[in-house]
C-alpha cells in the first residue's frame, strides 16, 4: 500500500460516503412509503448531500495531493495582433474612392432600418389604452351586490360598518368593479353629501397609489382619544379620509379614491347614482384627463 | 331678540348634544340607542344594582357617574350593550389607565361574577348588542377563511397574525386565549378603531364560521416545517441571511484559507 | 473432475484504463489540451473567493428543482373549484395555477420539499450574489481587466431579482398577487409610456388576460434562465481566461497566480461546496416552511392582507415606495410620473446605474487605468470602502424602513413617526457611515497593525513636530506592479501618503 497522506482523512471520507449512501437510500424509501412527509424527505436528502460534502471537502483538503502551483498570468494584450486587426479593418478603404459618400449612405440605411425594426413594436398593445384603463362597469342605476351576488341592502349597515361590493352581473375581477362601502354618521360627511345617502358611501377599492385593494377601515369608538374615520391600504398605508371624499391624509398616494355616488331605492337596496367621479387605480399619463 | 338667539343656540346645542351625545359620535347601535328592556326579576335587578356599584367604583372616573361619558376622555356607554362590556372586561382592555392609549389585551381586572354584574349594568343603560352565542362546531372552515379574508385580513392579516393600521395595532388573533365569544363580540361592537358588523351583514352562522377559522389559526397547517412566526417573507429572509448564508460562509471558511498563510 | 484452465488476463492498470478513456474522448472531440489546461487551472485559496460558487450552486439547485416543479405546475387562469386535501379551501374558486400549486404541496410525492427547496434556493442565490458583489467591490476586483465581468455580474443580480419575483408570483396566491398589482402600478407610473407598457405586458387591464400567466411562466422557466445561464457561462469563461485575482502576499505579484490546481484538490473542494450548498437548501426545504401559499388563499383583485411583504431582495423597493412623500408629478392634468415611479423605478435605476458605472467612476477619480490582478484589503482604499459602505447603508436603511414597521409599532413607535424618522435616517446615516468608515480605514492603515504585505521596507514617518522617524518593515524584493513598472518611492513607502487614497 502506498504511503497515505492522511489515513484518518481517508477513513472519514469512507465513513461519510457510506453515510451519504445510507441517507440517500432512506430518501428513496421515504419517497416510496411516506412521500408527503416533507420534513423527513428534506432531512434525508439534505443529510445525504451534507455527508457527500464532508467527504469531498476532507478529500480535497487532506487526502489528495495538496501541492500548490505558481504560474504566470497570460499577457492579454498582444500588440502586434491588435495592430494587424486594426490595419485589416481599415484596409477596407483601399481602392474605394467615394468613402464619405458610402458612409453617409450607410448611415441613412442604418437609421432607416433601425427605425423600421422598432416601429412594429408600437402596434404591440391595443390602440385604445385610455379606454381600457378607464373602463368601469358602473352606471347610474346599477345595483350593488355583495361577494355572493346578493343585492346590498342599507339594512346591512350601521355607523362604523364596511363591506366590499360589486356591480350586479359584472366581472368581479375587473379593476373597476370592486368598491368598498362604508357608513359613517351623516353629520360627519363634510363633502359631497349628495353622494352619501344616510352617510353610506362607496369608493373604488383599488388604491390610487399602486393598485392594492383597500382592505382596512378604521372607525373610532371614541374619536377624541383615537383617530378619525378612514380607509387605509395595507401595502404602503395610504390613508383616505372618508369624511372628505377619501382625501389622502397620509401615505404615498397622489389622488383620493374615486367616489361612486350612491342612492337608496324603494326596497332599501343600495344602487349606484352614477359612474365613478374620476378614474380609478394607480396613476398613469391620462388618469386625470376626463373619465 | 337676544333671548331668542340664545334660545335657538341652546336648542340647537341640545339637539346636537342629544343626537351626538355629550362625548362625541358613537358607532353601531349606540347611535341613537333605544332604551333597554327593563329587568324581569329581582335577581336581575340585584345584579344590575351590583354592577352599578362596581361601575361607580372602577369606571365612573372616566365614563362619568351616569355612564354618559366625559368629553375628550371616554365615550358614553348608553347603547354600548352587554356585549361591549363583556368584551372589554374579559379581554382586560378595560379599565384603561390612560384614555389616549389603545386598549390592549391584558389579564382581566375583574372575576367572572363581577364581569357578569357589570355586563348587566351596561346592558341596562340602553339597547345594545347582547352577548352573542357562538357554536364553533357548526362553523364551516372554508367559509370562515373566505369571510375572514374579505372582512378582517386587511387589518388582522390573513393568518390572523395581527397587523397595523395608521394609528393603531390590529392585534393577533392566533392566540389560544382568545375565545369564540370574544371574537363574536368584537365583530358586533367594533372595539376601538375596528369596524362593526350587524347580523344582516355577518350573520350568526357567519360568526360561527369566522370564529372556527380564527381558532384554527392557533395551530395552522405547517406542512412545510417550522412556521417561523407565520408572518411571511421577513423571517424567511432572515433565515436566508442569518442561517443559510452564514453556515455556507463557515463552510467556505473551512474549505478556503485565510490570509496570511 | 474436470479442470478448466482459465486464460489469465493481463492485469490492466488504472493508468491504462484512464488513458483509453481519454483517448476515446479526444479522438472524437479533440479537447485534451483544454482538459489539461482545466486540470492545471490554479485557484487562489482565499475563502472569500468561494462566494460566487455559492451563487452558482444555488442556481444549479434552482434548475434541477425547478424542472421537477414545471412538470406539475399549470400556468392557467382557468377557474376551478377546489376539492383537494386542504380543508380550509374546500369549495373555493381558484385558478388552475393556484390549484396545481396546492397539488404540488399536498399530493405530489416530495412536491412540497422540492418546492420549498426551490424557493429557499432563490433567496440564497440572490444573497450569495450580493455577498459576492460586495466582496468584489471592497477588494477592488472589478478593476481592469475584470470590469467587463463586473458588468455581467451586476446584470446577473438584476436578473436574479426579476426571476425570483416572477417565480413566486406564478402560484397566484393572495400575497404574490398583491405584489403583481404593485408591479402593475409601478409600470403604469412610468412617464409617457407607462399605460401602454402595462396594458401590453398584462394583455389588458390588471389582472390581465389568461395570456399574462402564460407569459410569466415562459419568462420564468425559459427566457430568463437561458439568459442567466449564458451570462454565467461568459462570466466563468472570463474568470478562467483572466485567471482569478489574489490578495497580495509572499510570492504573489501582479504577474503571477499562486493557488491550488483544479485537479485533484480544488475539484473536490468545489464539489464539497456544491454539495454543502445543496445540502443546506434541501435541509431548509424540508424543515423550514417558506411561502405557505395554502395559508394565504387565492388572489383576487379586491382582496388584501395586512403585513404583505415581498421576498427579501425586493424589500428595498417596498421601503422606497413607503417612504416617498405622497404626490404624482403632474403638469396640468397630464400625469408625467405617478408616485410609484420614484420608489419603484428611479431608486433602483440610480442604484444599478451607480453599480454599473462604478469601475469607470473609480478610474476617473483615481486616474488609475492600469491592469490590476492583486486585490486591495478594504482598508487600503479608504475612500472606496467608505463610499461603498455609505451606499449600501443607504439601501439598507430604506430596506429596514419597509420591513420593520410591525416590530417598531409593537414597541410603541407609531408608523407615521417611523416614516419621518427613516426619511431622515436614509439621508443622514450614509454620511455618518462614510466618515466613520473612512477614518477607521485610515487608522487601520496607519497603525500598520498588519503591515502591507506587498512592499516591505523602512517607512520614514514625519512626526507632527517636523522630525523624522524610521520604522523598519520587511521588504519583499522583486515585487512589481501593473505591467512591469517598478513601484515608485511613494508606493514603496506605503502607509503614510499613498497615491490612490
PDB file of N, CA, C and O in Angstrom, chain C residues 273-297:
ATOM      1  N   UNK C 273     -18.259  22.255  -1.812  1.00  0.00           N
ATOM      2  CA  UNK C 273     -19.064  23.472  -1.698  1.00  0.00           C
ATOM      3  C   UNK C 273     -20.407  23.266  -2.370  1.00  0.00           C
ATOM      4  O   UNK C 273     -21.444  23.695  -1.865  1.00  0.00           O
ATOM      5  N   UNK C 274     -20.392  22.586  -3.512  1.00  0.00           N
ATOM      6  CA  UNK C 274     -21.647  22.314  -4.221  1.00  0.00           C
ATOM      7  C   UNK C 274     -22.580  21.487  -3.345  1.00  0.00           C
ATOM      8  O   UNK C 274     -23.748  21.832  -3.145  1.00  0.00           O
ATOM      9  N   UNK C 275     -22.055  20.405  -2.796  1.00  0.00           N
ATOM     10  CA  UNK C 275     -22.909  19.529  -2.001  1.00  0.00           C
ATOM     11  C   UNK C 275     -23.321  20.198  -0.702  1.00  0.00           C
ATOM     12  O   UNK C 275     -24.420  19.979  -0.206  1.00  0.00           O
ATOM     13  N   UNK C 276     -22.445  21.013  -0.133  1.00  0.00           N
ATOM     14  CA  UNK C 276     -22.822  21.725   1.090  1.00  0.00           C
ATOM     15  C   UNK C 276     -23.959  22.700   0.817  1.00  0.00           C
ATOM     16  O   UNK C 276     -24.908  22.799   1.593  1.00  0.00           O
ATOM     17  N   UNK C 277     -23.862  23.424  -0.295  1.00  0.00           N
ATOM     18  CA  UNK C 277     -24.935  24.359  -0.659  1.00  0.00           C
ATOM     19  C   UNK C 277     -26.229  23.610  -0.891  1.00  0.00           C
ATOM     20  O   UNK C 277     -27.287  23.974  -0.357  1.00  0.00           O
ATOM     21  N   UNK C 278     -26.136  22.520  -1.667  1.00  0.00           N
ATOM     22  CA  UNK C 278     -27.341  21.738  -1.941  1.00  0.00           C
ATOM     23  C   UNK C 278     -27.893  21.150  -0.655  1.00  0.00           C
ATOM     24  O   UNK C 278     -29.114  21.117  -0.446  1.00  0.00           O
ATOM     25  N   UNK C 279     -27.010  20.710   0.223  1.00  0.00           N
ATOM     26  CA  UNK C 279     -27.463  20.129   1.491  1.00  0.00           C
ATOM     27  C   UNK C 279     -28.228  21.158   2.305  1.00  0.00           C
ATOM     28  O   UNK C 279     -29.323  20.890   2.810  1.00  0.00           O
ATOM     29  N   UNK C 280     -27.655  22.357   2.432  1.00  0.00           N
ATOM     30  CA  UNK C 280     -28.311  23.420   3.187  1.00  0.00           C
ATOM     31  C   UNK C 280     -29.686  23.703   2.604  1.00  0.00           C
ATOM     32  O   UNK C 280     -30.672  23.820   3.340  1.00  0.00           O
ATOM     33  N   UNK C 281     -29.768  23.773   1.285  1.00  0.00           N
ATOM     34  CA  UNK C 281     -31.034  24.124   0.654  1.00  0.00           C
ATOM     35  C   UNK C 281     -32.078  23.033   0.828  1.00  0.00           C
ATOM     36  O   UNK C 281     -33.245  23.319   1.109  1.00  0.00           O
ATOM     37  N   UNK C 282     -31.664  21.773   0.709  1.00  0.00           N
ATOM     38  CA  UNK C 282     -32.634  20.695   0.889  1.00  0.00           C
ATOM     39  C   UNK C 282     -33.042  20.538   2.354  1.00  0.00           C
ATOM     40  O   UNK C 282     -34.193  20.218   2.656  1.00  0.00           O
ATOM     41  N   UNK C 283     -32.093  20.778   3.262  1.00  0.00           N
ATOM     42  CA  UNK C 283     -32.464  20.723   4.683  1.00  0.00           C
ATOM     43  C   UNK C 283     -33.501  21.803   4.990  1.00  0.00           C
ATOM     44  O   UNK C 283     -34.512  21.545   5.646  1.00  0.00           O
ATOM     45  N   UNK C 284     -33.244  23.016   4.498  1.00  0.00           N
ATOM     46  CA  UNK C 284     -34.226  24.076   4.693  1.00  0.00           C
ATOM     47  C   UNK C 284     -35.536  23.708   4.008  1.00  0.00           C
ATOM     48  O   UNK C 284     -36.619  23.909   4.559  1.00  0.00           O
ATOM     49  N   UNK C 285     -35.413  23.137   2.809  1.00  0.00           N
ATOM     50  CA  UNK C 285     -36.610  22.814   2.043  1.00  0.00           C
ATOM     51  C   UNK C 285     -37.518  21.833   2.739  1.00  0.00           C
ATOM     52  O   UNK C 285     -38.727  21.833   2.542  1.00  0.00           O
ATOM     53  N   UNK C 286     -36.933  20.994   3.553  1.00  0.00           N
ATOM     54  CA  UNK C 286     -37.772  20.035   4.262  1.00  0.00           C
ATOM     55  C   UNK C 286     -38.187  20.507   5.639  1.00  0.00           C
ATOM     56  O   UNK C 286     -39.285  20.215   6.099  1.00  0.00           O
ATOM     57  N   UNK C 287     -37.310  21.262   6.295  1.00  0.00           N
ATOM     58  CA  UNK C 287     -37.530  21.524   7.719  1.00  0.00           C
ATOM     59  C   UNK C 287     -38.101  22.897   8.030  1.00  0.00           C
ATOM     60  O   UNK C 287     -38.744  23.087   9.053  1.00  0.00           O
ATOM     61  N   UNK C 288     -37.824  23.900   7.179  1.00  0.00           N
ATOM     62  CA  UNK C 288     -38.285  25.248   7.484  1.00  0.00           C
ATOM     63  C   UNK C 288     -39.279  25.689   6.419  1.00  0.00           C
ATOM     64  O   UNK C 288     -38.957  25.747   5.244  1.00  0.00           O
ATOM     65  N   UNK C 289     -40.469  26.002   6.862  1.00  0.00           N
ATOM     66  CA  UNK C 289     -41.538  26.347   5.932  1.00  0.00           C
ATOM     67  C   UNK C 289     -41.270  27.690   5.266  1.00  0.00           C
ATOM     68  O   UNK C 289     -40.811  28.634   5.905  1.00  0.00           O
ATOM     69  N   UNK C 290     -41.535  27.765   3.980  1.00  0.00           N
ATOM     70  CA  UNK C 290     -41.382  29.030   3.270  1.00  0.00           C
ATOM     71  C   UNK C 290     -42.568  29.212   2.328  1.00  0.00           C
ATOM     72  O   UNK C 290     -43.024  28.256   1.697  1.00  0.00           O
ATOM     73  N   UNK C 291     -43.097  30.425   2.273  1.00  0.00           N
ATOM     74  CA  UNK C 291     -44.174  30.779   1.356  1.00  0.00           C
ATOM     75  C   UNK C 291     -45.320  29.761   1.383  1.00  0.00           C
ATOM     76  O   UNK C 291     -45.613  29.112   0.378  1.00  0.00           O
ATOM     77  N   UNK C 292     -45.978  29.596   2.557  1.00  0.00           N
ATOM     78  CA  UNK C 292     -47.057  28.603   2.663  1.00  0.00           C
ATOM     79  C   UNK C 292     -48.319  29.130   2.001  1.00  0.00           C
ATOM     80  O   UNK C 292     -49.249  29.607   2.661  1.00  0.00           O
ATOM     81  N   UNK C 293     -48.374  29.011   0.672  1.00  0.00           N
ATOM     82  CA  UNK C 293     -49.447  29.668  -0.080  1.00  0.00           C
ATOM     83  C   UNK C 293     -50.827  29.131   0.267  1.00  0.00           C
ATOM     84  O   UNK C 293     -51.824  29.817   0.059  1.00  0.00           O
ATOM     85  N   UNK C 294     -50.909  27.896   0.792  1.00  0.00           N
ATOM     86  CA  UNK C 294     -52.229  27.380   1.150  1.00  0.00           C
ATOM     87  C   UNK C 294     -52.818  28.164   2.308  1.00  0.00           C
ATOM     88  O   UNK C 294     -54.039  28.230   2.450  1.00  0.00           O
ATOM     89  N   UNK C 295     -51.966  28.761   3.148  1.00  0.00           N
ATOM     90  CA  UNK C 295     -52.476  29.545   4.266  1.00  0.00           C
ATOM     91  C   UNK C 295     -52.953  30.926   3.811  1.00  0.00           C
ATOM     92  O   UNK C 295     -53.638  31.621   4.560  1.00  0.00           O
ATOM     93  N   UNK C 296     -52.564  31.344   2.611  1.00  0.00           N
ATOM     94  CA  UNK C 296     -52.929  32.681   2.156  1.00  0.00           C
ATOM     95  C   UNK C 296     -54.217  32.690   1.356  1.00  0.00           C
ATOM     96  O   UNK C 296     -54.917  33.700   1.298  1.00  0.00           O
ATOM     97  N   UNK C 297     -54.541  31.596   0.719  1.00  0.00           N
ATOM     98  CA  UNK C 297     -55.704  31.588  -0.154  1.00  0.00           C
ATOM     99  C   UNK C 297     -55.387  32.187  -1.508  1.00  0.00           C
ATOM    100  O   UNK C 297     -54.325  32.782  -1.701  1.00  0.00           O
TER     101      UNK C 297
END
